[in-house]
Each structure stands twice: as structure tokens, then as C-alpha cells.
Amino acid sequence: MHDAVRRLWPELDWISNPTLREKTARVWERALELSPLQPADLDRIPFTLLVPHCPTTFMDHKRCVVHIARKAAESMKEFMGSALKLDCDTVIAGAILADVGKLLEYETADGKTRQSKRGELLRHPFTGVALAMECGLPDEVCHIIATHAGEGDLVKRTTEAYIVHHADFMAYLPFKNL
Ligand SMILES: [Fe+2]
């Protein structure tokens, strides 16, 4: 596995299926190959451009969402697992990949982060799915990427996709109050 991806994402080790783990890492490798951003940029740039002067970095937000989603999935499995089937590997892989398309949506210029021309045309849920399908991720994981943001409100989300969607939004919406 690419060292840069391993450094960015220690949470890859939480994916128990080795094939899914490798494919998930491969999507990040591919995104870094195509992105105008460098791995180090991800520890510096804001996680969203929708909050002016956002004080939290891209990686802090992304990793927080993965941690929230995993804990939520475990609790749902513990208390409602017999009624509601859910796959924790799918949740973790989907959460790690939900925003990978931002590597093709954002660019930096004059020290500022902005949406690229490509990003204006194709927000990260779309480019994220394209990257994931190229790397052979299962449809259940691509579905989470596709539906994690507002675009997904038009779609019937799976249980795993609901978890990642809400984990993402609980770590995003409070910033709009700042
Ligand atoms: Fe997103």
C-alpha cells in the first residue's frame, strides 16, 4: 500500500476484508495521482469551502467522520442487529471514501483553496464514484459515496449510507453556526 495513503488513513486497518481494504486504499492512491493537491495539503486545507474561514482541516474532519460512523454502526449492530442487517466493513470503506472525490474538486492557488473548473461541473460525490468504480469497489460502497451529501436526498439510502450521511452532517452542520 502506498506509504502516503497509509499515513493519511490508519483507519484502513479497521476494514476486515483484505480485498476491500486494498481496493479502498487504491482509490485514494488513484485520486492522489490525478489530483492537483499533495498529501501534505490535506492536513492544511479546510474540509469544506461552504464555511468561510473553516477552522478544521480536511483530514481531521474526514477521520472524525470515519470514527463516528464506525461507532454508530457498532451500536446499531449491538442493539438492532437482528432487525436491521448492516455491514461494518461497508460503512468504514464508504466513510473513508465519501470525500475522496474532493481531490478532483479542489485546487489551491495563491495559498487559497478553491473549487476547480472540474469541481464546478462534477462535485465530489460524482468523481468519487468514478474513482471507486475504476478501482473495482462494490456497488454498496459506491452507493455510500454517491448518496452521502445533499445529492443523495433524491435516492433511497441503504442503512450503511444513512450512517455515513449522518456522521458526515453531524461533523459539518455545527460549523455553519460559527
Ligand atoms: Fe462530502
mmCIF file of C-alpha atoms in Angstrom, residues 15-74:
data_model
loop_
_atom_site.group_PDB
_atom_site.id
_atom_site.type_symbol
_atom_site.label_atom_id
_atom_site.label_comp_id
_atom_site.label_asym_id
_atom_site.label_seq_id
_atom_site.Cartn_x
_atom_site.Cartn_y
_atom_site.Cartn_z
ATOM 1 C CA ILE A 15 -11.614 -2.929 7.254
ATOM 2 C CA SER A 16 -11.507 -6.657 7.992
ATOM 3 C CA ASN A 17 -11.807 -7.881 4.379
ATOM 4 C CA PRO A 18 -8.268 -7.588 2.904
ATOM 5 C CA THR A 19 -9.517 -7.214 -0.676
ATOM 6 C CA LEU A 20 -11.867 -4.385 0.272
ATOM 7 C CA ARG A 21 -9.087 -2.752 2.328
ATOM 8 C CA GLU A 22 -6.644 -2.833 -0.603
ATOM 9 C CA LYS A 23 -9.215 -1.541 -3.087
ATOM 10 C CA THR A 24 -10.200 1.283 -0.717
ATOM 11 C CA ALA A 25 -6.550 2.315 -0.401
ATOM 12 C CA ARG A 26 -6.144 2.063 -4.156
ATOM 13 C CA VAL A 27 -8.936 4.620 -4.701
ATOM 14 C CA TRP A 28 -7.007 7.121 -2.570
ATOM 15 C CA GLU A 29 -3.799 6.348 -4.456
ATOM 16 C CA ARG A 30 -5.563 6.922 -7.762
ATOM 17 C CA ALA A 31 -7.113 10.177 -6.523
ATOM 18 C CA LEU A 32 -3.684 11.436 -5.419
ATOM 19 C CA GLU A 33 -2.266 10.526 -8.847
ATOM 20 C CA LEU A 34 -4.928 12.649 -10.562
ATOM 21 C CA SER A 35 -5.250 15.471 -8.026
ATOM 22 C CA PRO A 36 -3.601 18.894 -8.158
ATOM 23 C CA LEU A 37 -3.274 18.543 -4.345
ATOM 24 C CA GLN A 38 -0.429 16.856 -2.469
ATOM 25 C CA PRO A 39 -0.935 14.567 0.545
ATOM 26 C CA ALA A 40 0.501 17.251 2.865
ATOM 27 C CA ASP A 41 -2.130 19.724 1.627
ATOM 28 C CA LEU A 42 -4.837 17.565 3.204
ATOM 29 C CA ASP A 43 -3.537 18.325 6.703
ATOM 30 C CA ARG A 44 -3.743 22.040 5.953
ATOM 31 C CA ILE A 45 -6.705 22.850 3.707
ATOM 32 C CA PRO A 46 -10.249 23.293 5.119
ATOM 33 C CA PHE A 47 -12.623 20.340 4.853
ATOM 34 C CA THR A 48 -15.313 22.450 3.207
ATOM 35 C CA LEU A 49 -15.495 25.616 1.155
ATOM 36 C CA LEU A 50 -19.094 26.168 2.300
ATOM 37 C CA VAL A 51 -17.963 27.550 5.710
ATOM 38 C CA PRO A 52 -15.973 30.791 5.466
ATOM 39 C CA HIS A 53 -12.588 30.527 7.259
ATOM 40 C CA CYS A 54 -13.370 26.934 8.254
ATOM 41 C CA PRO A 55 -11.085 26.157 11.228
ATOM 42 C CA THR A 56 -10.920 22.363 10.798
ATOM 43 C CA THR A 57 -8.672 20.623 8.308
ATOM 44 C CA PHE A 58 -9.680 18.214 5.606
ATOM 45 C CA MET A 59 -8.112 15.165 7.292
ATOM 46 C CA ASP A 60 -9.337 15.978 10.807
ATOM 47 C CA HIS A 61 -12.893 16.140 9.503
ATOM 48 C CA LYS A 62 -12.629 13.062 7.297
ATOM 49 C CA ARG A 63 -11.116 10.906 10.021
ATOM 50 C CA CYS A 64 -13.666 12.161 12.566
ATOM 51 C CA VAL A 65 -16.496 11.085 10.251
ATOM 52 C CA VAL A 66 -14.997 7.609 9.913
ATOM 53 C CA HIS A 67 -14.692 7.304 13.710
ATOM 54 C CA ILE A 68 -18.299 8.475 14.255
ATOM 55 C CA ALA A 69 -19.629 6.162 11.541
ATOM 56 C CA ARG A 70 -17.822 3.110 12.925
ATOM 57 C CA LYS A 71 -19.077 3.724 16.468
ATOM 58 C CA ALA A 72 -22.623 4.345 15.216
ATOM 59 C CA ALA A 73 -22.544 1.149 13.143
ATOM 60 C CA GLU A 74 -21.315 -0.875 16.129
#
